[in-house]
PDB file of N, CA and C in Angstrom:
ATOM      1  N   UNK H1017     171.599  80.870  56.731  1.00 89.00           N
ATOM      2  CA  UNK H1017     171.592  80.895  57.996  1.00 89.00           C
ATOM      3  C   UNK H1017     171.496  82.754  58.748  1.00 89.00           C
ATOM      4  N   UNK H1018     170.731  82.223  59.530  1.00 94.00           N
ATOM      5  CA  UNK H1018     170.267  83.161  60.803  1.00 94.00           C
ATOM      6  C   UNK H1018     170.801  83.293  62.258  1.00 94.00           C
ATOM      7  N   UNK H1019     171.295  83.855  63.220  1.00 97.00           N
ATOM      8  CA  UNK H1019     171.710  83.620  64.438  1.00 97.00           C
ATOM      9  C   UNK H1019     171.031  84.742  64.763  1.00 97.00           C
ATOM     10  N   UNK H1020     170.590  84.129  65.983  1.00 98.00           N
ATOM     11  CA  UNK H1020     169.494  85.375  66.884  1.00 98.00           C
ATOM     12  C   UNK H1020     170.498  85.291  68.056  1.00 98.00           C
ATOM     13  N   UNK H1021     170.934  86.236  68.295  1.00 98.00           N
ATOM     14  CA  UNK H1021     171.364  86.562  69.844  1.00 98.00           C
ATOM     15  C   UNK H1021     171.049  87.673  70.845  1.00 98.00           C
ATOM     16  N   UNK H1022     170.300  86.783  71.809  1.00 98.00           N
ATOM     17  CA  UNK H1022     169.776  87.180  72.789  1.00 98.00           C
ATOM     18  C   UNK H1022     170.539  87.584  74.229  1.00 98.00           C
ATOM     19  N   UNK H1023     170.224  88.703  73.926  1.00 97.00           N
ATOM     20  CA  UNK H1023     171.413  89.556  74.753  1.00 97.00           C
ATOM     21  C   UNK H1023     170.824  89.364  76.733  1.00 97.00           C
ATOM     22  N   UNK H1024     169.904  89.125  76.936  1.00 95.00           N
ATOM     23  CA  UNK H1024     170.023  89.233  78.483  1.00 95.00           C
ATOM     24  C   UNK H1024     170.066  87.416  79.233  1.00 95.00           C
ATOM     25  N   UNK H1025     170.196  86.967  77.954  1.00 96.00           N
ATOM     26  CA  UNK H1025     170.272  85.380  78.300  1.00 96.00           C
ATOM     27  C   UNK H1025     171.844  85.252  77.852  1.00 96.00           C
ATOM     28  N   UNK H1026     172.660  85.798  77.425  1.00 96.00           N
ATOM     29  CA  UNK H1026     174.009  85.696  76.597  1.00 96.00           C
ATOM     30  C   UNK H1026     173.471  84.590  75.813  1.00 96.00           C
ATOM     31  N   UNK H1027     172.993  84.021  75.245  1.00 97.00           N
ATOM     32  CA  UNK H1027     172.521  82.936  74.471  1.00 97.00           C
ATOM     33  C   UNK H1027     172.737  83.321  72.580  1.00 97.00           C
ATOM     34  N   UNK H1028     173.415  82.713  71.850  1.00 97.00           N
ATOM     35  CA  UNK H1028     173.104  83.023  70.420  1.00 97.00           C
ATOM     36  C   UNK H1028     172.737  81.594  69.636  1.00 97.00           C
ATOM     37  N   UNK H1029     171.596  81.613  68.842  1.00 97.00           N
ATOM     38  CA  UNK H1029     170.896  80.421  68.241  1.00 97.00           C
ATOM     39  C   UNK H1029     171.286  80.624  67.215  1.00 97.00           C
ATOM     40  N   UNK H1030     171.349  79.258  66.394  1.00 97.00           N
ATOM     41  CA  UNK H1030     171.189  79.780  64.884  1.00 97.00           C
ATOM     42  C   UNK H1030     169.756  79.436  63.965  1.00 97.00           C
ATOM     43  N   UNK H1031     169.207  79.951  63.264  1.00 96.00           N
ATOM     44  CA  UNK H1031     168.001  79.751  63.096  1.00 96.00           C
ATOM     45  C   UNK H1031     167.908  79.513  61.054  1.00 96.00           C
ATOM     46  N   UNK H1032     167.692  78.819  60.640  1.00 96.00           N
ATOM     47  CA  UNK H1032     166.941  78.713  59.439  1.00 96.00           C
ATOM     48  C   UNK H1032     166.641  80.034  58.933  1.00 96.00           C
ATOM     49  N   UNK H1033     166.910  80.908  57.350  1.00 96.00           N
ATOM     50  CA  UNK H1033     166.279  81.500  57.278  1.00 96.00           C
ATOM     51  C   UNK H1033     165.170  81.629  57.240  1.00 96.00           C
ATOM     52  N   UNK H1034     163.683  82.708  57.231  1.00 97.00           N
ATOM     53  CA  UNK H1034     162.543  82.753  57.479  1.00 97.00           C
ATOM     54  C   UNK H1034     161.902  81.740  58.834  1.00 97.00           C
ATOM     55  N   UNK H1035     162.560  81.686  59.956  1.00 97.00           N
ATOM     56  CA  UNK H1035     162.096  80.942  61.229  1.00 97.00           C
ATOM     57  C   UNK H1035     161.862  81.977  62.140  1.00 97.00           C
ATOM     58  N   UNK H1036     160.555  81.522  63.074  1.00 97.00           N
ATOM     59  CA  UNK H1036     160.012  82.825  63.855  1.00 97.00           C
ATOM     60  C   UNK H1036     160.540  82.396  65.177  1.00 97.00           C
ATOM     61  N   UNK H1037     160.515  83.875  65.445  1.00 98.00           N
ATOM     62  CA  UNK H1037     161.502  84.363  66.483  1.00 98.00           C
ATOM     63  C   UNK H1037     161.238  83.497  67.795  1.00 98.00           C
ATOM     64  N   UNK H1038     159.408  83.497  68.107  1.00 96.00           N
ATOM     65  CA  UNK H1038     159.210  82.924  69.626  1.00 96.00           C
ATOM     66  C   UNK H1038     159.457  81.918  69.072  1.00 96.00           C
ATOM     67  N   UNK H1039     159.243  81.183  68.637  1.00 96.00           N
ATOM     68  CA  UNK H1039     159.309  79.435  68.200  1.00 96.00           C
ATOM     69  C   UNK H1039     160.914  79.031  68.180  1.00 96.00           C
ATOM     70  N   UNK H1040     162.093  79.438  68.150  1.00 97.00           N
ATOM     71  CA  UNK H1040     163.090  79.414  67.927  1.00 97.00           C
ATOM     72  C   UNK H1040     163.182  80.247  69.308  1.00 97.00           C
ATOM     73  N   UNK H1041     163.053  80.977  70.247  1.00 97.00           N
ATOM     74  CA  UNK H1041     163.357  81.531  71.696  1.00 97.00           C
ATOM     75  C   UNK H1041     162.913  80.630  72.348  1.00 97.00           C
ATOM     76  N   UNK H1042     161.537  79.989  72.697  1.00 94.00           N
ATOM     77  CA  UNK H1042     160.944  79.266  72.899  1.00 94.00           C
ATOM     78  C   UNK H1042     161.554  77.741  72.695  1.00 94.00           C
ATOM     79  N   UNK H1043     162.007  76.950  71.615  1.00 96.00           N
ATOM     80  CA  UNK H1043     163.207  76.162  71.564  1.00 96.00           C
ATOM     81  C   UNK H1043     164.335  76.164  72.016  1.00 96.00           C
ATOM     82  N   UNK H1044     165.251  77.193  72.318  1.00 97.00           N
ATOM     83  CA  UNK H1044     166.281  77.154  72.793  1.00 97.00           C
ATOM     84  C   UNK H1044     165.706  77.802  74.312  1.00 97.00           C
ATOM     85  N   UNK H1045     164.728  77.702  74.952  1.00 95.00           N
ATOM     86  CA  UNK H1045     164.817  77.428  76.800  1.00 95.00           C
ATOM     87  C   UNK H1045     165.122  79.355  76.699  1.00 95.00           C
ATOM     88  N   UNK H1046     164.572  80.516  75.970  1.00 96.00           N
ATOM     89  CA  UNK H1046     164.888  81.583  76.400  1.00 96.00           C
ATOM     90  C   UNK H1046     163.282  82.155  76.547  1.00 96.00           C
ATOM     91  N   UNK H1047     162.907  82.522  77.745  1.00 93.00           N
ATOM     92  CA  UNK H1047     161.541  83.074  78.065  1.00 93.00           C
ATOM     93  C   UNK H1047     161.435  84.430  78.088  1.00 93.00           C
ATOM     94  N   UNK H1048     160.434  84.298  77.016  1.00 94.00           N
ATOM     95  CA  UNK H1048     160.275  85.820  76.734  1.00 94.00           C
ATOM     96  C   UNK H1048     158.792  86.444  77.426  1.00 94.00           C
ATOM     97  N   UNK H1049     158.438  86.166  77.934  1.00 88.00           N
ATOM     98  CA  UNK H1049     156.855  86.330  79.223  1.00 88.00           C
ATOM     99  C   UNK H1049     157.567  86.571  80.504  1.00 88.00           C
ATOM    100  N   UNK H1050     156.838  87.617  81.035  1.00 84.00           N
ATOM    101  CA  UNK H1050     156.679  88.388  82.119  1.00 84.00           C
ATOM    102  C   UNK H1050     155.862  87.170  83.089  1.00 84.00           C
ATOM    103  N   UNK H1051     155.685  87.549  84.140  1.00 81.00           N
ATOM    104  CA  UNK H1051     154.383  86.366  84.534  1.00 81.00           C
ATOM    105  C   UNK H1051     153.275  85.857  84.698  1.00 81.00           C
ATOM    106  N   UNK H1052     152.813  87.884  84.418  1.00 81.00           N
ATOM    107  CA  UNK H1052     151.068  87.756  83.842  1.00 81.00           C
ATOM    108  C   UNK H1052     151.506  87.149  82.171  1.00 81.00           C
ATOM    109  N   UNK H1053     152.213  87.550  81.334  1.00 81.00           N
ATOM    110  CA  UNK H1053     152.127  86.668  80.326  1.00 81.00           C
ATOM    111  C   UNK H1053     152.642  85.436  80.261  1.00 81.00           C
ATOM    112  N   UNK H1054     153.338  84.889  80.645  1.00 83.00           N
ATOM    113  CA  UNK H1054     153.063  83.192  81.327  1.00 83.00           C
ATOM    114  C   UNK H1054     151.515  82.665  80.840  1.00 83.00           C
ATOM    115  N   UNK H1055     150.474  83.487  81.770  1.00 84.00           N
ATOM    116  CA  UNK H1055     149.173  82.691  82.228  1.00 84.00           C
ATOM    117  C   UNK H1055     148.268  83.474  81.173  1.00 84.00           C
ATOM    118  N   UNK H1056     148.790  84.431  80.390  1.00 87.00           N
ATOM    119  CA  UNK H1056     147.624  85.224  79.839  1.00 87.00           C
ATOM    120  C   UNK H1056     147.990  85.061  78.111  1.00 87.00           C
ATOM    121  N   UNK H1057     148.900  84.503  77.608  1.00 88.00           N
ATOM    122  CA  UNK H1057     149.952  84.565  76.284  1.00 88.00           C
ATOM    123  C   UNK H1057     148.428  83.692  75.063  1.00 88.00           C
ATOM    124  N   UNK H1058     148.542  84.246  74.092  1.00 90.00           N
ATOM    125  CA  UNK H1058     148.071  83.696  73.384  1.00 90.00           C
ATOM    126  C   UNK H1058     147.919  81.950  72.430  1.00 90.00           C
ATOM    127  N   UNK H1059     149.702  82.036  72.715  1.00 88.00           N
ATOM    128  CA  UNK H1059     149.805  80.822  71.916  1.00 88.00           C
ATOM    129  C   UNK H1059     150.544  81.088  70.668  1.00 88.00           C
ATOM    130  N   UNK H1060     151.412  82.388  70.654  1.00 90.00           N
ATOM    131  CA  UNK H1060     151.734  82.654  69.215  1.00 90.00           C
ATOM    132  C   UNK H1060     150.613  83.713  68.267  1.00 90.00           C
ATOM    133  N   UNK H1061     149.791  83.371  68.065  1.00 90.00           N
ATOM    134  CA  UNK H1061     149.082  84.097  67.410  1.00 90.00           C
ATOM    135  C   UNK H1061     148.187  85.718  67.288  1.00 90.00           C
ATOM    136  N   UNK H1062     149.090  86.235  68.138  1.00 90.00           N
ATOM    137  CA  UNK H1062     149.863  87.613  67.568  1.00 90.00           C
ATOM    138  C   UNK H1062     148.201  88.879  68.292  1.00 90.00           C
ATOM    139  N   UNK H1063     147.804  88.026  69.273  1.00 91.00           N
ATOM    140  CA  UNK H1063     146.173  88.514  69.641  1.00 91.00           C
ATOM    141  C   UNK H1063     146.294  89.177  71.128  1.00 91.00           C
ATOM    142  N   UNK H1064     148.027  88.844  71.566  1.00 91.00           N
ATOM    143  CA  UNK H1064     148.402  89.436  73.349  1.00 91.00           C
ATOM    144  C   UNK H1064     148.817  90.299  73.542  1.00 91.00           C
ATOM    145  N   UNK H1065     150.099  90.287  72.760  1.00 91.00           N
ATOM    146  CA  UNK H1065     150.842  91.369  72.546  1.00 91.00           C
ATOM    147  C   UNK H1065     151.693  90.990  74.076  1.00 91.00           C
ATOM    148  N   UNK H1066     151.836  89.942  74.295  1.00 93.00           N
ATOM    149  CA  UNK H1066     152.730  89.808  75.570  1.00 93.00           C
ATOM    150  C   UNK H1066     154.064  89.492  75.343  1.00 93.00           C
ATOM    151  N   UNK H1067     154.538  88.984  73.623  1.00 95.00           N
ATOM    152  CA  UNK H1067     156.031  88.280  73.052  1.00 95.00           C
ATOM    153  C   UNK H1067     156.147  89.608  72.811  1.00 95.00           C
ATOM    154  N   UNK H1068     156.199  90.864  73.522  1.00 95.00           N
ATOM    155  CA  UNK H1068     156.991  91.506  72.935  1.00 95.00           C
ATOM    156  C   UNK H1068     158.936  91.825  73.114  1.00 95.00           C
ATOM    157  N   UNK H1069     159.866  91.796  72.177  1.00 97.00           N
ATOM    158  CA  UNK H1069     160.912  92.246  72.522  1.00 97.00           C
ATOM    159  C   UNK H1069     161.706  93.496  71.693  1.00 97.00           C
ATOM    160  N   UNK H1070     162.328  93.225  71.847  1.00 97.00           N
ATOM    161  CA  UNK H1070     163.285  95.050  71.501  1.00 97.00           C
ATOM    162  C   UNK H1070     164.674  94.602  70.056  1.00 97.00           C
ATOM    163  N   UNK H1071     164.628  95.050  69.726  1.00 98.00           N
ATOM    164  CA  UNK H1071     165.384  94.787  68.506  1.00 98.00           C
ATOM    165  C   UNK H1071     166.386  95.514  68.389  1.00 98.00           C
ATOM    166  N   UNK H1072     167.848  95.314  69.007  1.00 97.00           N
ATOM    167  CA  UNK H1072     168.931  96.337  69.047  1.00 97.00           C
ATOM    168  C   UNK H1072     169.905  96.034  67.859  1.00 97.00           C
ATOM    169  N   UNK H1073     169.662  95.494  66.769  1.00 98.00           N
ATOM    170  CA  UNK H1073     170.760  95.168  65.701  1.00 98.00           C
ATOM    171  C   UNK H1073     169.784  94.525  65.173  1.00 98.00           C
ATOM    172  N   UNK H1074     169.762  94.601  63.886  1.00 97.00           N
ATOM    173  CA  UNK H1074     169.647  93.818  62.358  1.00 97.00           C
ATOM    174  C   UNK H1074     168.064  94.082  61.877  1.00 97.00           C
ATOM    175  N   UNK H1075     167.588  95.293  62.388  1.00 97.00           N
ATOM    176  CA  UNK H1075     165.812  95.368  62.142  1.00 97.00           C
ATOM    177  C   UNK H1075     165.865  94.910  60.452  1.00 97.00           C
ATOM    178  N   UNK H1076     166.577  94.720  59.824  1.00 98.00           N
ATOM    179  CA  UNK H1076     166.797  95.248  58.110  1.00 98.00           C
ATOM    180  C   UNK H1076     166.326  93.445  57.909  1.00 98.00           C
ATOM    181  N   UNK H1077     166.968  92.547  59.194  1.00 98.00           N
ATOM    182  CA  UNK H1077     167.146  90.778  58.439  1.00 98.00           C
ATOM    183  C   UNK H1077     166.017  90.644  58.836  1.00 98.00           C
ATOM    184  N   UNK H1078     164.975  90.967  58.859  1.00 98.00           N
ATOM    185  CA  UNK H1078     163.500  90.588  59.814  1.00 98.00           C
ATOM    186  C   UNK H1078     161.970  91.139  58.909  1.00 98.00           C
ATOM    187  N   UNK H1079     160.453  90.179  59.049  1.00 97.00           N
ATOM    188  CA  UNK H1079     160.611  90.562  58.216  1.00 97.00           C
ATOM    189  C   UNK H1079     158.962  92.111  58.192  1.00 97.00           C
ATOM    190  N   UNK H1080     159.147  92.228  57.623  1.00 97.00           N
ATOM    191  CA  UNK H1080     157.723  93.445  58.008  1.00 97.00           C
ATOM    192  C   UNK H1080     157.479  93.683  58.462  1.00 97.00           C
ATOM    193  N   UNK H1081     156.982  94.486  59.841  1.00 96.00           N
ATOM    194  CA  UNK H1081     156.013  95.141  60.682  1.00 96.00           C
ATOM    195  C   UNK H1081     154.375  94.643  60.442  1.00 96.00           C
ATOM    196  N   UNK H1082     153.765  93.582  60.795  1.00 94.00           N
ATOM    197  CA  UNK H1082     152.922  93.629  60.475  1.00 94.00           C
ATOM    198  C   UNK H1082     151.521  94.196  61.186  1.00 94.00           C
ATOM    199  N   UNK H1083     150.336  93.992  60.496  1.00 94.00           N
ATOM    200  CA  UNK H1083     149.028  94.953  60.866  1.00 94.00           C
ATOM    201  C   UNK H1083     149.046  94.941  62.375  1.00 94.00           C
ATOM    202  N   UNK H1084     149.003  93.704  62.829  1.00 93.00           N
ATOM    203  CA  UNK H1084     148.626  93.175  64.383  1.00 93.00           C
ATOM    204  C   UNK H1084     149.436  93.910  64.855  1.00 93.00           C
ATOM    205  N   UNK H1085     151.080  93.908  64.618  1.00 95.00           N
ATOM    206  CA  UNK H1085     151.907  94.592  65.291  1.00 95.00           C
ATOM    207  C   UNK H1085     151.763  96.009  65.742  1.00 95.00           C
ATOM    208  N   UNK H1086     151.661  96.451  64.471  1.00 94.00           N
ATOM    209  CA  UNK H1086     151.269  97.975  64.356  1.00 94.00           C
ATOM    210  C   UNK H1086     150.265  98.689  65.459  1.00 94.00           C
ATOM    211  N   UNK H1087     149.112  97.914  65.280  1.00 94.00           N
ATOM    212  CA  UNK H1087     148.669  97.861  66.597  1.00 94.00           C
ATOM    213  C   UNK H1087     148.769  98.065  67.599  1.00 94.00           C
ATOM    214  N   UNK H1088     149.430  96.711  68.045  1.00 93.00           N
ATOM    215  CA  UNK H1088     149.802  96.315  70.153  1.00 93.00           C
ATOM    216  C   UNK H1088     150.971  96.975  70.278  1.00 93.00           C
ATOM    217  N   UNK H1089     151.748  97.478  69.466  1.00 94.00           N
ATOM    218  CA  UNK H1089     152.680  98.202  69.707  1.00 94.00           C
ATOM    219  C   UNK H1089     152.674  99.988  69.845  1.00 94.00           C
ATOM    220  N   UNK H1090     151.455 100.635  69.146  1.00 92.00           N
ATOM    221  CA  UNK H1090     151.302 101.829  68.717  1.00 92.00           C
ATOM    222  C   UNK H1090     152.073 102.272  70.334  1.00 92.00           C
ATOM    223  N   UNK H1091     152.487 101.992  71.270  1.00 92.00           N
ATOM    224  CA  UNK H1091     152.843 103.225  72.521  1.00 92.00           C
ATOM    225  C   UNK H1091     154.133 102.464  72.841  1.00 92.00           C
ATOM    226  N   UNK H1092     154.472 101.747  71.887  1.00 93.00           N
ATOM    227  CA  UNK H1092     155.925 101.538  72.276  1.00 93.00           C
ATOM    228  C   UNK H1092     156.772 101.991  71.095  1.00 93.00           C
ATOM    229  N   UNK H1093     158.200 101.773  71.357  1.00 94.00           N
ATOM    230  CA  UNK H1093     159.554 102.531  70.512  1.00 94.00           C
ATOM    231  C   UNK H1093     159.219 101.786  69.206  1.00 94.00           C
ATOM    232  N   UNK H1094     159.548 102.038  67.553  1.00 94.00           N
ATOM    233  CA  UNK H1094     159.823 101.211  66.514  1.00 94.00           C
ATOM    234  C   UNK H1094     160.417  99.832  66.572  1.00 94.00           C
ATOM    235  N   UNK H1095     161.664  99.835  67.741  1.00 96.00           N
ATOM    236  CA  UNK H1095     162.676  98.968  67.650  1.00 96.00           C
ATOM    237  C   UNK H1095     161.955  97.569  68.190  1.00 96.00           C
ATOM    238  N   UNK H1096     160.602  98.044  69.200  1.00 97.00           N
ATOM    239  CA  UNK H1096     159.820  96.662  69.077  1.00 97.00           C
ATOM    240  C   UNK H1096     159.051  96.076  68.640  1.00 97.00           C
ATOM    241  N   UNK H1097     159.030  94.492  68.919  1.00 97.00           N
ATOM    242  CA  UNK H1097     158.162  93.696  68.056  1.00 97.00           C
ATOM    243  C   UNK H1097     157.737  92.416  68.607  1.00 97.00           C
ATOM    244  N   UNK H1098     156.896  92.053  68.257  1.00 97.00           N
ATOM    245  CA  UNK H1098     156.583  90.670  68.946  1.00 97.00           C
ATOM    246  C   UNK H1098     156.910  89.556  68.028  1.00 97.00           C
ATOM    247  N   UNK H1099     157.261  89.414  69.039  1.00 97.00           N
ATOM    248  CA  UNK H1099     158.129  87.741  68.748  1.00 97.00           C
ATOM    249  C   UNK H1099     157.853  86.799  67.338  1.00 97.00           C
ATOM    250  N   UNK H1100     156.197  86.576  68.111  1.00 96.00           N
ATOM    251  CA  UNK H1100     155.077  85.273  67.378  1.00 96.00           C
ATOM    252  C   UNK H1100     155.134  85.784  65.917  1.00 96.00           C
ATOM    253  N   UNK H1101     155.043  86.981  65.521  1.00 97.00           N
ATOM    254  CA  UNK H1101     155.037  87.823  64.281  1.00 97.00           C
ATOM    255  C   UNK H1101     156.130  87.823  62.863  1.00 97.00           C
ATOM    256  N   UNK H1102     157.298  87.749  64.039  1.00 97.00           N
ATOM    257  CA  UNK H1102     158.556  88.329  63.150  1.00 97.00           C
ATOM    258  C   UNK H1102     159.347  86.918  62.939  1.00 97.00           C
ATOM    259  N   UNK H1103     159.756  87.027  61.236  1.00 98.00           N
ATOM    260  CA  UNK H1103     160.388  86.085  60.920  1.00 98.00           C
ATOM    261  C   UNK H1103     162.026  86.888  60.620  1.00 98.00           C
ATOM    262  N   UNK H1104     162.882  85.490  60.993  1.00 98.00           N
ATOM    263  CA  UNK H1104     164.294  85.977  60.809  1.00 98.00           C
ATOM    264  C   UNK H1104     165.119  85.404  59.871  1.00 98.00           C
ATOM    265  N   UNK H1105     165.739  86.875  59.023  1.00 97.00           N
ATOM    266  CA  UNK H1105     166.287  86.107  57.323  1.00 97.00           C
ATOM    267  C   UNK H1105     168.229  86.251  57.590  1.00 97.00           C
ATOM    268  N   UNK H1106     168.582  87.015  58.884  1.00 97.00           N
ATOM    269  CA  UNK H1106     169.809  86.777  59.160  1.00 97.00           C
ATOM    270  C   UNK H1106     169.693  87.287  60.560  1.00 97.00           C
ATOM    271  N   UNK H1107     171.233  88.479  60.712  1.00 98.00           N
ATOM    272  CA  UNK H1107     172.005  87.972  61.952  1.00 98.00           C
ATOM    273  C   UNK H1107     170.734  89.006  62.917  1.00 98.00           C
ATOM    274  N   UNK H1108     170.868  89.265  64.201  1.00 98.00           N
ATOM    275  CA  UNK H1108     169.836  89.612  64.631  1.00 98.00           C
ATOM    276  C   UNK H1108     170.065  89.844  65.866  1.00 98.00           C
ATOM    277  N   UNK H1109     170.060  90.717  67.155  1.00 98.00           N
ATOM    278  CA  UNK H1109     169.930  91.371  68.409  1.00 98.00           C
ATOM    279  C   UNK H1109     169.240  91.262  69.025  1.00 98.00           C
ATOM    280  N   UNK H1110     168.395  90.777  70.203  1.00 98.00           N
ATOM    281  CA  UNK H1110     167.451  90.999  70.616  1.00 98.00           C
ATOM    282  C   UNK H1110     167.861  91.078  72.483  1.00 98.00           C
ATOM    283  N   UNK H1111     166.669  91.808  72.846  1.00 97.00           N
ATOM    284  CA  UNK H1111     166.643  92.239  74.273  1.00 97.00           C
ATOM    285  C   UNK H1111     165.005  91.655  74.706  1.00 97.00           C
ATOM    286  N   UNK H1112     165.030  90.483  75.509  1.00 97.00           N
ATOM    287  CA  UNK H1112     163.571  89.916  75.997  1.00 97.00           C
ATOM    288  C   UNK H1112     162.857  90.498  76.923  1.00 97.00           C
ATOM    289  N   UNK H1113     161.871  91.014  77.066  1.00 94.00           N
ATOM    290  CA  UNK H1113     161.093  91.204  78.311  1.00 94.00           C
ATOM    291  C   UNK H1113     161.969  92.785  78.088  1.00 94.00           C
ATOM    292  N   UNK H1114     161.387  93.890  76.994  1.00 93.00           N
ATOM    293  CA  UNK H1114     162.195  95.081  77.639  1.00 93.00           C
ATOM    294  C   UNK H1114     160.948  95.911  78.174  1.00 93.00           C
ATOM    295  N   UNK H1115     161.562  96.682  79.129  1.00 87.00           N
ATOM    296  CA  UNK H1115     160.876  97.539  79.822  1.00 87.00           C
ATOM    297  C   UNK H1115     159.486  98.914  79.090  1.00 87.00           C
ATOM    298  N   UNK H1116     158.623  98.898  79.730  1.00 80.00           N
ATOM    299  CA  UNK H1116     157.925  99.695  78.796  1.00 80.00           C
ATOM    300  C   UNK H1116     157.911 100.953  79.084  1.00 80.00           C
ATOM    301  N   UNK H1117     158.550 101.079  77.902  1.00 69.00           N
ATOM    302  CA  UNK H1117     158.805 103.245  77.476  1.00 69.00           C
ATOM    303  C   UNK H1117     158.155 103.340  76.512  1.00 69.00           C
ATOM    304  N   UNK H1118     157.417 104.668  76.343  1.00 59.00           N
ATOM    305  CA  UNK H1118     156.528 105.034  75.520  1.00 59.00           C
ATOM    306  C   UNK H1118     157.791 105.783  74.834  1.00 59.00           C
ATOM    307  N   UNK H1119     157.445 105.660  73.116  1.00 55.00           N
ATOM    308  CA  UNK H1119     157.734 106.656  71.890  1.00 55.00           C
ATOM    309  C   UNK H1119     159.032 107.662  72.358  1.00 55.00           C
TER     310      UNK H1119
END
């Protein structure tokens, strides 16, 4: 089992190994999207880049970065991931809606 700690929301979620981060966030009422993202998100297919999260701890417990993530997040720090592309396999701490800071 994996635990996902959402820092901004002060919420800890239990997930099965291999669970999708975006799905678990939405299932537990954790809002991943800014106002624009709410209107333009792609529904979890990795096409829009609006479900960006910052991984504070536990990067080693996530699935490897996909080619889609590498393209969409090339101007973001390595700690940023697209929640829709991430599978969780252990404890992780996440910041939702991180500020747009460059590498």
